[in-house]
Amino acid sequence: MGRRRISIAESAVRDLEDLRDWYLAQSAPEVGDRLVREIVQRLEQLAEFPDSGRAVPEFDTPWLRELVHPPFRIVYRVDGARVRVVRVWRSERLMVSPPDGIG
């Protein structure tokens, strides 16, 4: 299919902002900035390899996938020519909402 377009849902943008804010509150803003940069760089691989992430273990849904970037899970869905990042969560956090409402 070729290169896909990457989009980031508002929920994932908030997750990244919360991540950065948490490290700022811990007096380590450089760590938060570095992690956000690393996560955004990981997203670039999805444009070429959208199936490179694993299926989210909590759901048996082939279009809902995740990349693990310790200590975070980058949750995304593949919709044809688009990859939509829906959440960026700590890796120990389980997804509990139904996948129909994601994205």
XYZ file of N, CA and C in Angstrom:
309
model
N 0.818 -1.199 0.000
C 0.000 0.000 0.000
C 0.859 1.258 0.000
N 2.089 1.164 0.433
C 2.955 2.334 0.467
C 2.899 3.060 1.795
N 3.452 4.237 1.782
C 3.573 5.048 2.994
C 2.200 5.525 3.469
N 1.933 5.364 4.759
C 0.660 5.795 5.342
C 0.836 7.125 6.063
N -0.258 7.813 6.185
C -0.278 9.092 6.894
C -0.461 8.805 8.382
N 0.281 9.511 9.227
C 0.184 9.369 10.683
C -0.630 10.541 11.219
N -1.623 10.237 12.047
C -2.348 11.295 12.749
C -2.363 10.943 14.229
N -2.490 11.963 15.046
C -2.463 11.775 16.498
C -3.759 12.325 17.078
N -4.511 11.449 17.734
C -5.776 11.847 18.348
C -5.517 12.800 19.508
N -6.505 13.603 19.813
C -6.408 14.542 20.924
C -6.054 13.823 22.234
N -6.603 12.624 22.432
C -6.306 11.861 23.648
C -4.812 11.544 23.754
N -4.171 11.218 22.649
C -2.739 10.926 22.660
C -1.918 12.200 22.865
N -2.370 13.308 22.291
C -1.691 14.593 22.519
C -1.736 14.936 24.011
N -2.899 14.749 24.626
C -3.023 15.001 26.079
C -2.103 14.075 26.871
N -2.028 12.811 26.455
C -1.130 11.872 27.136
C 0.315 12.370 27.092
N 0.751 12.839 25.932
C 2.120 13.348 25.805
C 2.331 14.611 26.635
N 1.331 15.482 26.645
C 1.426 16.690 27.478
C 1.482 16.314 28.963
N 0.663 15.350 29.375
C 0.671 14.898 30.771
C 2.014 14.279 31.147
N 2.572 13.505 30.233
C 3.895 12.908 30.460
C 4.929 14.000 30.704
N 4.951 14.976 29.812
C 5.911 16.080 29.936
C 5.671 16.854 31.234
N 4.411 17.116 31.580
C 4.091 17.845 32.809
C 4.520 17.079 34.051
N 4.352 15.750 34.036
C 4.723 14.948 35.194
C 6.227 15.055 35.458
N 7.024 14.929 34.407
C 8.472 15.037 34.586
C 8.886 16.456 34.970
N 8.178 17.445 34.487
C 8.439 18.821 34.899
C 8.191 18.975 36.395
N 7.093 18.411 36.889
C 6.778 18.475 38.323
C 7.799 17.707 39.164
N 8.481 16.737 38.554
C 9.520 15.970 39.252
C 10.887 16.644 39.135
N 10.899 17.868 38.611
C 12.145 18.639 38.389
C 13.078 17.937 37.408
N 12.497 17.266 36.436
C 13.289 16.589 35.403
C 12.685 16.856 34.018
N 12.529 18.140 33.648
C 11.877 18.444 32.365
C 12.629 17.866 31.164
N 13.936 17.736 31.269
C 14.718 17.193 30.154
C 14.360 15.732 29.885
N 13.996 14.999 30.927
C 13.593 13.599 30.747
C 12.260 13.540 29.997
N 11.307 14.361 30.395
C 10.018 14.399 29.709
C 10.176 14.800 28.251
N 10.984 15.827 27.993
C 11.216 16.264 26.612
C 11.854 15.151 25.781
N 12.820 14.462 26.362
C 13.503 13.376 25.648
C 12.539 12.231 25.332
N 11.725 11.853 26.314
C 10.777 10.762 26.087
C 9.757 11.105 25.010
N 9.246 12.321 25.032
C 8.285 12.735 23.994
C 8.954 12.685 22.620
N 10.189 13.174 22.521
C 10.916 13.118 21.240
C 11.091 11.671 20.768
N 11.480 10.794 21.685
C 11.680 9.388 21.329
C 10.378 8.735 20.857
N 9.286 9.044 21.536
C 7.989 8.471 21.157
C 7.582 8.953 19.769
N 7.746 10.241 19.507
C 7.403 10.780 18.182
C 8.282 10.132 17.104
N 9.554 9.914 17.406
C 10.427 9.237 16.441
C 9.952 7.808 16.166
N 9.485 7.118 17.195
C 8.972 5.752 17.004
C 7.758 5.748 16.076
N 6.959 6.809 16.127
C 5.769 6.879 15.276
C 6.126 6.879 13.797
N 7.295 7.399 13.473
C 7.698 7.482 12.070
C 7.771 6.107 11.416
N 8.116 5.068 12.177
C 8.201 3.728 11.588
C 6.831 3.230 11.139
N 5.764 3.753 11.752
C 4.419 3.286 11.412
C 3.974 3.714 10.020
N 4.549 4.788 9.504
C 4.199 5.229 8.148
C 4.580 4.161 7.125
N 5.697 3.495 7.331
C 6.167 2.451 6.424
C 5.747 1.055 6.867
N 5.683 0.839 8.176
C 5.433 -0.497 8.723
C 4.315 -0.449 9.762
N 3.074 -0.230 9.331
C 1.977 -0.065 10.289
C 1.665 -1.319 11.101
N 2.058 -2.467 10.605
C 1.801 -3.701 11.340
C 2.978 -4.120 12.212
N 3.953 -3.231 12.381
C 5.136 -3.583 13.164
C 4.833 -3.687 14.656
N 3.782 -3.046 15.109
C 3.380 -3.185 16.502
C 2.572 -4.453 16.688
N 2.465 -4.876 17.926
C 1.678 -6.082 18.216
C 0.221 -5.702 18.432
N -0.651 -6.689 18.311
C -2.052 -6.468 18.651
C -2.124 -6.182 20.148
N -2.989 -5.279 20.552
C -3.137 -4.949 21.968
C -3.642 -6.206 22.683
N -2.901 -6.697 23.680
C -3.251 -7.970 24.308
C -4.638 -8.007 24.950
N -5.152 -6.869 25.398
C -6.451 -6.849 26.063
C -7.620 -7.068 25.109
N -7.365 -6.912 23.812
C -8.422 -7.037 22.817
C -7.981 -7.966 21.702
N -8.913 -8.617 21.100
C -8.634 -9.464 19.945
C -9.106 -8.708 18.705
N -8.439 -7.596 18.433
C -8.834 -6.699 17.360
C -7.612 -6.410 16.494
N -7.567 -6.885 15.262
C -6.364 -6.735 14.449
C -6.011 -5.291 14.095
N -6.980 -4.402 14.088
C -6.697 -3.018 13.702
C -6.236 -2.152 14.874
N -6.306 -2.668 16.095
C -5.837 -1.922 17.269
C -4.512 -2.528 17.701
N -3.439 -1.759 17.559
C -2.091 -2.277 17.771
C -1.327 -1.351 18.722
N -0.138 -1.803 19.119
C 0.684 -0.970 19.986
C 2.161 -1.226 19.741
N 2.904 -0.159 19.907
C 4.358 -0.241 19.988
C 4.699 -0.073 21.457
N 5.654 -0.837 21.923
C 6.098 -0.683 23.304
C 7.416 0.078 23.272
N 7.417 1.202 23.950
C 8.617 2.025 24.107
C 8.761 2.230 25.611
N 9.454 1.303 26.271
C 9.478 1.314 27.743
C 9.785 2.686 28.316
N 9.012 3.122 29.293
C 7.940 2.403 29.972
C 6.551 2.725 29.403
N 6.444 2.984 28.102
C 5.177 3.412 27.515
C 4.660 2.455 26.447
N 3.344 2.477 26.282
C 2.639 1.779 25.209
C 2.078 2.849 24.280
N 2.408 2.751 23.013
C 1.897 3.675 22.009
C 0.790 2.917 21.269
N -0.458 3.231 21.578
C -1.599 2.493 21.043
C -2.119 3.224 19.800
N -2.309 2.455 18.733
C -2.755 3.060 17.473
C -3.689 2.113 16.734
N -4.403 2.687 15.786
C -5.274 1.884 14.936
C -4.902 2.137 13.480
N -5.030 1.098 12.685
C -4.720 1.182 11.267
C -6.037 1.264 10.518
N -6.214 2.339 9.772
C -7.427 2.567 8.980
C -7.024 2.834 7.531
N -6.843 1.786 6.764
C -6.490 1.956 5.356
C -5.176 2.684 5.191
N -5.231 3.872 4.615
C -4.028 4.649 4.339
C -3.595 5.513 5.518
N -4.246 5.348 6.662
C -3.931 6.194 7.810
C -3.632 5.336 9.029
N -2.674 5.807 9.820
C -2.400 5.239 11.137
C -2.728 6.339 12.142
N -3.623 6.034 13.064
C -4.067 7.023 14.053
C -3.616 6.594 15.440
N -2.752 7.401 16.039
C -2.275 7.147 17.397
C -3.370 7.612 18.345
N -3.824 6.710 19.234
C -4.956 7.042 20.090
C -4.587 7.225 21.560
N -3.527 6.563 22.040
C -3.120 6.715 23.445
C -1.622 6.487 23.564
N -1.038 7.106 24.569
C 0.345 6.846 24.969
C 0.289 6.665 26.477
N 0.383 5.405 26.904
C 0.202 5.065 28.316
C 1.421 4.379 28.878
N 1.546 4.429 30.184
C 2.577 3.644 30.866
C 2.315 2.173 30.576
N 3.354 1.413 30.398
C 3.203 0.029 29.942
C 2.507 -0.890 30.939
N 2.505 -0.541 32.216
C 1.811 -1.404 33.180
C 0.303 -1.133 33.211
N -0.147 -0.117 32.534
C -1.573 0.239 32.523
C -2.307 -0.588 31.465
N -3.420 -1.194 31.864
C -4.206 -1.985 30.934
C -5.305 -1.140 30.306
N -5.628 -1.426 29.058
C -6.745 -0.758 28.411
C -8.014 -1.452 28.870
N -9.004 -0.677 29.278
C -10.241 -1.271 29.781
C -11.467 -0.848 28.996
N -11.372 0.203 28.185
C -12.527 0.646 27.417
C -12.670 -0.195 26.151
N -13.883 -0.341 25.633
C -14.071 -1.121 24.417
C -13.406 -0.452 23.231
N -12.824 -1.229 22.316
C -12.101 -0.645 21.186
C -12.970 0.101 20.201
N -14.285 -0.106 20.202
C -15.156 0.589 19.242
C -15.089 2.102 19.408
N -14.866 2.569 20.631
C -14.849 4.003 20.878
C -13.490 4.634 20.746
N -12.497 3.895 20.292
C -11.144 4.422 20.229
C -10.905 5.036 18.874
N -10.418 6.272 18.904
C -9.921 6.857 17.693
C -10.725 7.858 17.043
